[in-house]
Short mmCIF file of C-alpha atoms and ligand atoms in Angstrom, two decimals:
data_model
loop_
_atom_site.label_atom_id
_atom_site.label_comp_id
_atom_site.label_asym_id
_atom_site.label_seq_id
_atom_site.Cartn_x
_atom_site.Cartn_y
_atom_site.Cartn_z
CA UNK U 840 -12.44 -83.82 53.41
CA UNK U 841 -9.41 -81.08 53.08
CA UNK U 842 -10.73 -78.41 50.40
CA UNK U 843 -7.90 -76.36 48.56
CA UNK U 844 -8.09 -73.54 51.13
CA UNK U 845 -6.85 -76.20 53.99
CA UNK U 846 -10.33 -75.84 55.55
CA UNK U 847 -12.94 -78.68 56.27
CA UNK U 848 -16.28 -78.16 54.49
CA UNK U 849 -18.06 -77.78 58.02
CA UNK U 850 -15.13 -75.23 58.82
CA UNK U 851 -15.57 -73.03 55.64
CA UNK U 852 -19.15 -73.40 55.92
CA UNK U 853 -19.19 -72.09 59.29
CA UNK U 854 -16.41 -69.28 58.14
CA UNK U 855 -18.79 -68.21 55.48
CA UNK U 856 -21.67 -68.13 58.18
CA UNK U 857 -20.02 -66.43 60.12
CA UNK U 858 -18.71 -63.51 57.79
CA UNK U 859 -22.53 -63.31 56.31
CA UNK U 860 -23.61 -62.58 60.35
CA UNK U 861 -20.89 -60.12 61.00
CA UNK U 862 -21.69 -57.86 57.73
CA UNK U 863 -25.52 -57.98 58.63
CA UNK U 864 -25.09 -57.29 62.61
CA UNK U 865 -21.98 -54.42 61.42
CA UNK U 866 -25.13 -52.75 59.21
CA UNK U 867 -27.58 -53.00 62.01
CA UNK U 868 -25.60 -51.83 65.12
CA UNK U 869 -23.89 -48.94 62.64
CA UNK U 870 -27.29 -47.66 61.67
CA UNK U 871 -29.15 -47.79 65.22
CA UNK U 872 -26.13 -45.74 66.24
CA UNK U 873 -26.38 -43.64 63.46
CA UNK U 874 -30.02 -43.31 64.55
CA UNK U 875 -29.19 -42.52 68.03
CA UNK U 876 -26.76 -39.74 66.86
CA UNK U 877 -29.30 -38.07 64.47
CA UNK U 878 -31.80 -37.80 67.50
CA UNK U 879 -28.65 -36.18 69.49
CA UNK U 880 -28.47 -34.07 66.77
CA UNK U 881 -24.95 -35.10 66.19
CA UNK U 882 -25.67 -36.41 62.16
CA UNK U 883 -28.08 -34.07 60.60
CA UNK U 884 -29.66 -33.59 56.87
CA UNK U 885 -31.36 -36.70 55.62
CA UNK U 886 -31.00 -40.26 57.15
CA UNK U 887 -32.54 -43.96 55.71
CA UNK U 888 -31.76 -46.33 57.51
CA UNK U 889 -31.17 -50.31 55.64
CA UNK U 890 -32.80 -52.23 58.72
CA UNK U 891 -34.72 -55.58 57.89
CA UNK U 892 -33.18 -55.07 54.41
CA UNK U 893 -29.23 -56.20 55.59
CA UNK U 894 -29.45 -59.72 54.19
CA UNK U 895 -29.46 -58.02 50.63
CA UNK U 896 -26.22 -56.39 51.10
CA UNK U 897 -24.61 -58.90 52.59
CA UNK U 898 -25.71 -61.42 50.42
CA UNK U 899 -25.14 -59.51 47.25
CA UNK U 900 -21.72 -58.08 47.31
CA UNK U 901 -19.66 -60.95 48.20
CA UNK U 902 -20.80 -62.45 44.96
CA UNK U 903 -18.97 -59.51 43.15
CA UNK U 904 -15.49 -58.91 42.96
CA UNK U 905 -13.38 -55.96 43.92
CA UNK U 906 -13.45 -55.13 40.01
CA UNK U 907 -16.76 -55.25 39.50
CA UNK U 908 -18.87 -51.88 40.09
CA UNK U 909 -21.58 -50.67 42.62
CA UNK U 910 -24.13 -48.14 42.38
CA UNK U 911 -26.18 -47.78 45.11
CA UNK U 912 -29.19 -45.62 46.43
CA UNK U 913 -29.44 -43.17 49.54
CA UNK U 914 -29.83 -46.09 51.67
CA UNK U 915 -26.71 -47.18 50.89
CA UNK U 916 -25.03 -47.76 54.15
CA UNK U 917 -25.24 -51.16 54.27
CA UNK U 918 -23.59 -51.63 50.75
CA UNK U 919 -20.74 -49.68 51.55
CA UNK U 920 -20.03 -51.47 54.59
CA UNK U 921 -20.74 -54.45 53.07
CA UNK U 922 -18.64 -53.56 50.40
CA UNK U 923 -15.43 -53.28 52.76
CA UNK U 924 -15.69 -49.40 53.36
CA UNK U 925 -14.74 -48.80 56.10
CA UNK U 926 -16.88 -47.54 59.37
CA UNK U 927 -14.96 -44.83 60.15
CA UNK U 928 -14.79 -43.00 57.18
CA UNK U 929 -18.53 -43.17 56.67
CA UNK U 930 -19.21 -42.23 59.96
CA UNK U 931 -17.25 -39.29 59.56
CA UNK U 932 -19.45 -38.21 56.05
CA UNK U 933 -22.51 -38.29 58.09
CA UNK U 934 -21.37 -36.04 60.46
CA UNK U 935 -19.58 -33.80 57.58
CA UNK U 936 -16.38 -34.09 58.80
CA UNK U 937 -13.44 -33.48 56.20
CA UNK U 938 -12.05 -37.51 56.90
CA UNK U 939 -15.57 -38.66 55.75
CA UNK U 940 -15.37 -41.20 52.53
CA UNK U 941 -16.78 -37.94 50.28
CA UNK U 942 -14.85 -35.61 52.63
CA UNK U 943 -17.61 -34.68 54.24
CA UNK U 944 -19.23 -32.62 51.24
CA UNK U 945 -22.13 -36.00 50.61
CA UNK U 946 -23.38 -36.79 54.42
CA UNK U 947 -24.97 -40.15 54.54
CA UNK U 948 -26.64 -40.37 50.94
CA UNK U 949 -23.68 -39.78 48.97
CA UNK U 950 -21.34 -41.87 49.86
CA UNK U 951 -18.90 -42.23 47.01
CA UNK U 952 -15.35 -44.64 47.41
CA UNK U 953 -13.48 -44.81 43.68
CA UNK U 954 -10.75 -47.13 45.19
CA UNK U 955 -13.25 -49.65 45.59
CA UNK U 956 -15.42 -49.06 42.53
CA UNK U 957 -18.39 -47.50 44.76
CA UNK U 958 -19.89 -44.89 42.89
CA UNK U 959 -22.76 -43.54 45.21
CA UNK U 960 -24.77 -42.71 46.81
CA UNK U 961 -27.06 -41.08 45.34
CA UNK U 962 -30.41 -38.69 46.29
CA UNK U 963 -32.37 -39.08 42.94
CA UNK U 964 -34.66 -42.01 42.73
CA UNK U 965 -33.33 -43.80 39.66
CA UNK U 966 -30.26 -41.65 38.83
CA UNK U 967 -27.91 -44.46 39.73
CA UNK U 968 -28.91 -46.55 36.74
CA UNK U 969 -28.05 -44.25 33.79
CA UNK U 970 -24.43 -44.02 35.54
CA UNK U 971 -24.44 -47.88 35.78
CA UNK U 972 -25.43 -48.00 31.98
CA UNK U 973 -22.23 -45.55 31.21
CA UNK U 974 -19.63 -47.72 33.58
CA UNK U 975 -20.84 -51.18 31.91
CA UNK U 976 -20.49 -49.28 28.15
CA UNK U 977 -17.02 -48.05 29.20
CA UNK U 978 -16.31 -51.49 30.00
CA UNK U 979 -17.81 -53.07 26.83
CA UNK U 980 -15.83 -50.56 24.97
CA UNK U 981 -12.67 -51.30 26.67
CA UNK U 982 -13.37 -55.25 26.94
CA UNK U 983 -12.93 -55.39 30.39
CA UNK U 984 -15.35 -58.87 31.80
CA UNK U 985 -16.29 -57.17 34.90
CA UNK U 986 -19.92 -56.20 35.87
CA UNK U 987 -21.50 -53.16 37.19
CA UNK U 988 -24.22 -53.87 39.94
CA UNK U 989 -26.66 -51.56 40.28
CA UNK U 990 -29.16 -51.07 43.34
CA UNK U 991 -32.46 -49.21 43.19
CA UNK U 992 -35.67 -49.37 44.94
CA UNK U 993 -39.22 -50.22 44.17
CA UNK U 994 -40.09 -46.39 43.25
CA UNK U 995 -37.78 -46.32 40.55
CA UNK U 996 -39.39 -48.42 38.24
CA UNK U 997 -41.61 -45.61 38.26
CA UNK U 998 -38.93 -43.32 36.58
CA UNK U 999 -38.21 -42.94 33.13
CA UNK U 1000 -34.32 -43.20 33.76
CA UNK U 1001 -35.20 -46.90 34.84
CA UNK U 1002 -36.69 -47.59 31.32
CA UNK U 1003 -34.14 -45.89 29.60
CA UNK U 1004 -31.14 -47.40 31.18
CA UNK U 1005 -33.47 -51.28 30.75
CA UNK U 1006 -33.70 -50.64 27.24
CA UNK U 1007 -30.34 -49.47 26.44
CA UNK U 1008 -28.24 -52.03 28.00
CA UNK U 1009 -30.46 -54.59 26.42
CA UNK U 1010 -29.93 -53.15 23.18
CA UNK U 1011 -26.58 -52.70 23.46
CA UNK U 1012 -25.70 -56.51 25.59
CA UNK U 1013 -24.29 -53.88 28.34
CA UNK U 1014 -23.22 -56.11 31.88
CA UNK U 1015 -24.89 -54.24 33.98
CA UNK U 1016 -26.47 -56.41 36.79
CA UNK U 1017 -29.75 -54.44 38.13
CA UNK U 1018 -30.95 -55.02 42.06
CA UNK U 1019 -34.12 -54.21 42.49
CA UNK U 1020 -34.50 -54.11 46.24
CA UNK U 1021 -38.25 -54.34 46.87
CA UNK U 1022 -39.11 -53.09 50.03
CA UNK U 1023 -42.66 -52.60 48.94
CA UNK U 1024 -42.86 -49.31 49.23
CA UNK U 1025 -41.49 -45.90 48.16
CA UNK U 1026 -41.62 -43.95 50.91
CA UNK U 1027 -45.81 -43.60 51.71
CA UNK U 1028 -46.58 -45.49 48.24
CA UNK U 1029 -47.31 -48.89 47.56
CA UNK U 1030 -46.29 -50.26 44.61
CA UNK U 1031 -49.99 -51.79 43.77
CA UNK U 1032 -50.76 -48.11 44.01
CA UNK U 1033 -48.36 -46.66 41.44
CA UNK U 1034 -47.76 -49.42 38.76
CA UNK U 1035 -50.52 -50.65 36.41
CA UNK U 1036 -48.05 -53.95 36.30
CA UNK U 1037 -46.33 -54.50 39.43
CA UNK U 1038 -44.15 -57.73 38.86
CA UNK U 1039 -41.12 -56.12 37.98
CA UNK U 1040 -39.59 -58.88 36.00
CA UNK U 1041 -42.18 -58.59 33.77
CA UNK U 1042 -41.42 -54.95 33.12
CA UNK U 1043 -37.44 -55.70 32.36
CA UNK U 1044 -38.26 -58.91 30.06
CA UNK U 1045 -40.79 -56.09 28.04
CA UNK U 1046 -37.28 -54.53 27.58
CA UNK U 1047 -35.82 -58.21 27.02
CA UNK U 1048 -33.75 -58.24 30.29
CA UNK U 1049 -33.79 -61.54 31.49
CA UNK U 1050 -35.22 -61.37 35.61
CA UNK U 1051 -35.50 -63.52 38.53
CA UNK U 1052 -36.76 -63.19 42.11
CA UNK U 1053 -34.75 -63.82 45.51
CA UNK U 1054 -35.86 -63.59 49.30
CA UNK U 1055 -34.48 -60.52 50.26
CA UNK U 1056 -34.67 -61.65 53.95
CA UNK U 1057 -32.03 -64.10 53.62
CA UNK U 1058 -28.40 -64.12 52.82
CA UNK U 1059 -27.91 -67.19 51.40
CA UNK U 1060 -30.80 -67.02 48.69
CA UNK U 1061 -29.46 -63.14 48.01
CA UNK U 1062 -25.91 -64.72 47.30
CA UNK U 1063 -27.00 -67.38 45.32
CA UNK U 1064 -29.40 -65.73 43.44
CA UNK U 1065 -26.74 -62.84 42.93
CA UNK U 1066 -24.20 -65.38 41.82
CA UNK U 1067 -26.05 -66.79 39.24
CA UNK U 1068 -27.12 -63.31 37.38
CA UNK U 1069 -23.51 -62.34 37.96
CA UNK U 1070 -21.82 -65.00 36.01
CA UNK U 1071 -24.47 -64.94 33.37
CA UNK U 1072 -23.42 -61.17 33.06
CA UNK U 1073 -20.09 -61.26 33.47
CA UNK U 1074 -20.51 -64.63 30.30
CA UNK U 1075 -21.18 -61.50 27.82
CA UNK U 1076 -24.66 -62.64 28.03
CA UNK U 1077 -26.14 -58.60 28.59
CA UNK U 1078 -27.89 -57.31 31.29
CA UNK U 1079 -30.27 -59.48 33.95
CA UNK U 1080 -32.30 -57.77 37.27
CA UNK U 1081 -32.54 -59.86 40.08
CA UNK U 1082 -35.24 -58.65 42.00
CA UNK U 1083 -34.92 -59.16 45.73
CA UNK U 1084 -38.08 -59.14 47.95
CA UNK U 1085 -37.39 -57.45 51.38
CA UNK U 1086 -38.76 -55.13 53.75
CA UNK U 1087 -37.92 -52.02 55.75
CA UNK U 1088 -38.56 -52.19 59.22
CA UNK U 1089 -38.14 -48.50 60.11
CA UNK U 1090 -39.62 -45.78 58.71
CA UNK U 1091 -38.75 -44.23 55.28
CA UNK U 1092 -36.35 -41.49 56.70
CA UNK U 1093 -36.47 -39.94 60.44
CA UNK U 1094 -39.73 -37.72 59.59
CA UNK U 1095 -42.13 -40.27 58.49
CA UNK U 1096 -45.05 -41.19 60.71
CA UNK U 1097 -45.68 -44.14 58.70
CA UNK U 1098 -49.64 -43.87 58.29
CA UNK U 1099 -49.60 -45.94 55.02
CA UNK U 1100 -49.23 -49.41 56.88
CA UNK U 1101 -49.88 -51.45 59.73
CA UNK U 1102 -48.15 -52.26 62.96
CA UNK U 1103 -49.43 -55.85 62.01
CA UNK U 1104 -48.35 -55.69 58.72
CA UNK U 1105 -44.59 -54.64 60.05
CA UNK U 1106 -45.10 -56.92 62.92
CA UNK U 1107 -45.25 -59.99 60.21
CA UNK U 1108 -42.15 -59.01 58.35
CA UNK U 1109 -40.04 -58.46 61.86
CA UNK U 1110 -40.96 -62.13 62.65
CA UNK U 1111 -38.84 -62.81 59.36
CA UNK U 1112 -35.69 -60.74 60.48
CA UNK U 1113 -32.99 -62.07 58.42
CA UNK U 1114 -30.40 -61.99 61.84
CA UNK U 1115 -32.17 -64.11 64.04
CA UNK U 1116 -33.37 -66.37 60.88
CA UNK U 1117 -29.67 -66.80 59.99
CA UNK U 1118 -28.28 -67.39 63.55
CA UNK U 1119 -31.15 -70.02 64.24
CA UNK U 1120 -30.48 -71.72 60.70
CA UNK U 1121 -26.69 -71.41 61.92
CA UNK U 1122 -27.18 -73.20 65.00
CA UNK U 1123 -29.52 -75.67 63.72
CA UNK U 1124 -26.46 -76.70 61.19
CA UNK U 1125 -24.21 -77.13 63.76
CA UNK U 1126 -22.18 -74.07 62.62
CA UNK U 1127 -22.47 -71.31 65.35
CA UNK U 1128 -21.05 -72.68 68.91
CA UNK U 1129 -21.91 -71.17 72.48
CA UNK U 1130 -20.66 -67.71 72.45
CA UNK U 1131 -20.11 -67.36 68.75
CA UNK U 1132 -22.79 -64.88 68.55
CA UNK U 1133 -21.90 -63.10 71.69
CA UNK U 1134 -18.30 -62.72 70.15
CA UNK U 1135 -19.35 -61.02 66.89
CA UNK U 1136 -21.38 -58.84 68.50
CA UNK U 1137 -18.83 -57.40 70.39
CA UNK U 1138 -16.48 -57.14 68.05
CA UNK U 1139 -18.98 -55.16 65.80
CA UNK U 1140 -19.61 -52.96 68.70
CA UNK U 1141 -16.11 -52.52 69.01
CA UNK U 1142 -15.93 -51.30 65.18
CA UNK U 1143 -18.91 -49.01 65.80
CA UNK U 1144 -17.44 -47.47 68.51
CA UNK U 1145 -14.08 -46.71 66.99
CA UNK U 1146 -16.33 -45.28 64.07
CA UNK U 1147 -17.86 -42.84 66.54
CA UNK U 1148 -14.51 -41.83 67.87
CA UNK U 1149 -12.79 -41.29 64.19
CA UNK U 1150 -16.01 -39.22 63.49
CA UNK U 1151 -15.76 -37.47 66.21
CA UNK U 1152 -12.16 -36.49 66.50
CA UNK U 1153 -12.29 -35.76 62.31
CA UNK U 1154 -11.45 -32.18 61.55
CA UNK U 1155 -14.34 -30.39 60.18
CA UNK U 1156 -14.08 -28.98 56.16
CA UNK U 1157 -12.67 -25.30 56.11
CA UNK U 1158 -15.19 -22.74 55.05
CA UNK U 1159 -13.47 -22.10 52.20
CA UNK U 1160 -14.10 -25.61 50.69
CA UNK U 1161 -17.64 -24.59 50.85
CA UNK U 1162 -18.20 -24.94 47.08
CA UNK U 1163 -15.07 -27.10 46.28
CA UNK U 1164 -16.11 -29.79 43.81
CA UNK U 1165 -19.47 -28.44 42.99
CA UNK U 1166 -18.20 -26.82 39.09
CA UNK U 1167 -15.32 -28.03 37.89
CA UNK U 1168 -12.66 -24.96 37.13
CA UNK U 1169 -13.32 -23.33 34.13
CA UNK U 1170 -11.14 -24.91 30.57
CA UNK U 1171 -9.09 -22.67 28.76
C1 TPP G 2639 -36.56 -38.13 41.09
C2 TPP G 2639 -37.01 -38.13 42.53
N1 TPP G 2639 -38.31 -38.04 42.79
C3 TPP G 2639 -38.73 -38.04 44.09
C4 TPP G 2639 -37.83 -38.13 45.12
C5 TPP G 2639 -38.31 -38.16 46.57
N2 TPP G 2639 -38.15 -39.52 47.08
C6 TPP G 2639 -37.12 -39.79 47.90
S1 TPP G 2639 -37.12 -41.41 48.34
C7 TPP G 2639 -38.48 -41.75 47.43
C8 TPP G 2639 -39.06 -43.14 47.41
C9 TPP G 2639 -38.24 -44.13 46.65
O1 TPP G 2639 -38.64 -45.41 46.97
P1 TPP G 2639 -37.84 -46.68 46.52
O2 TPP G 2639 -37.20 -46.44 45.21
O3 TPP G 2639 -38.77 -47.83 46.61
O4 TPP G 2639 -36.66 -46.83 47.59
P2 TPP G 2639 -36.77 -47.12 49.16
O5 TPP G 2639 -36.80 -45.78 49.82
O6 TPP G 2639 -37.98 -47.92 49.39
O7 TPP G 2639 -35.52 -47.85 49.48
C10 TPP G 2639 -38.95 -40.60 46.82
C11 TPP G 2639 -40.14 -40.56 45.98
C12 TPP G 2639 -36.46 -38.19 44.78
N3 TPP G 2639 -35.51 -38.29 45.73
N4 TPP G 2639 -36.07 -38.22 43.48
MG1 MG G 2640 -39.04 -49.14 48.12
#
């Protein structure tokens, strides 16, 4: 059967396969070679790295449009690549160069892109979801249909900005689309350890948010899932939280000796890698030929490379810039 692109089903299928794959493997080779040039001292400041967690990303954002908004957290590398930002330029921001996608002034929790509606980035635990609130009310206001996705961890539900920003876009029918990527943890605490109710759906339908769960560890379900909540947001119908069930397989941030689980316990959750699950559900569908896999790898290492080298050669911010940006000059 011809579908309206010209493609086959089994060849769009296998595009879309294929696409899902790259994003995930450009998030994991990116970050261990972030991780390789923080230990060579060539990124410093903070670094969390997104790896187990890449089917999230890369599930989630090609469900939204290029109109549609994203607010992410400090491990937000793999949603800006994901999102189409490209390597280079965030590369460059965590090595503070002045060609980095914040011009060097965020390093690699602050990533910030306007031209593609990414708007952080951001250090705070829960200070992405107020923002989110204000985009969505600017677009109520201005009856735009578009819908502001909004990432956060696990340890934000912990925050009162989390039940603040729940509550008012319920009240108010806001489309804001909230992610709850639940890695378990924030950093050394489990969530059984913080939250007298841990089932976060249960805490956004207290606000009246309507919530569902997804497999964070793979792409598909994220996509589906993210599909869904998007279209019932984008129908006027208010907010919704998907919240996707994943896991970190590194530690919280480069200094963290991880003493608050096991190797078993990681061990498990590695045996679910959403890569080699996706290649093996690939190849079991017929959709991933001999040296498919071989092919996107090196073309990802390719990209990661030429990020490296566009870091590298950036020009580095002039000492006067120092506190460019911080106050905004003074009215009249
Ligand atoms: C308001 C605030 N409190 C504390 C911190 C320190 N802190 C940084 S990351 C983090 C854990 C957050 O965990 P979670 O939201 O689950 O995200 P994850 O790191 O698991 O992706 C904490 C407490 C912070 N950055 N901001
Ligand atoms: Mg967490």
């Amino acid at each position: 059967m011809t579908l309206e692109t010209g493609q086959t089903r089994p060849a769009q299928e296998r595009a879309h396969g294929l696409a899902r794959l790259r994003t995930m493997l450009l998030i994991r080779r990116f970050e261990e070679k972030a991780a390789e040039l923080y230990t060579r001292g060539r990124i410093r400041g903070f670094l969390h790295l997104y790896i187990g967690e890449e089917a999230v990303a890369a599930g989630a954002m090609p469900a939204l449009t290029p109109d549609d908004a994203i607010v992410a957290t400090y491990r937000e590398h793999g949603h800006a690549l994901a999102r189409g930002i490209p390597a280079g330029a965030l590369m460059a921001e965590m090595f503070g160069k002045a060609n980095g996608v914040s011009r060097g002034h965020g390093g690699s929790m602050h990533f910030f892109d306007v031209s593609r509606r990414f708007y952080g980035g951001h250090a705070i635990v829960g200070g992405g979801l107020p923002i989110a609130v204000g985009l969505a009310l600017a677009d109520m206001l201005q009856a735009r249909r578009r819908v502001t996705a909004c990432f956060f961890g696990d340890g934000a539900v912990a925050e009162g900005e989390f039940h603040e920003s729940l509550n008012l876009a319920a009240l108010w029918r806001l489309p804001v689309l909230f992610i709850c990527e639940n890695n378990l943890y924030a950093m050394g605490t489990a969530l059984e350890r913080h939250q007298s109710q841990p089932d976060v759906r249960l805490k956004a339908q207290a606000y009246a948010v309507p919530a569902a769960a997804a497999d964070g560890m793979d792409v598909l379900a994220v996509e589906a899932a993210t599909r869904a909540a998007a279209a019932r947001v984008r129908g006027g119908d208010g907010p919704f939280l998907l919240e996707v069930r994943t896991y970190r397989f590194r530690a919280h941030s480069m200094a963290d000796p991880e003493l608050y689980r096991t190797k078993d316990e990681v061990e498990r959750w590695k045996a679910r890698d959403p890569i080699p699950a996706f290649v093996g559900r690939l190849r079991e569908q017929d959709l991933l030929g001999d040296g498919d896999e071989a092919a996107v790898e090196a073309s990802v290492a390719a990209e990661v490379e030429e990020a490296v080298r566009i870091a590298e050669a950036g020009p580095w911010q002039p000492v006067e810039d120092l506190t460019k940006d911080v106050y905004t000059p003074a009215g009249p």
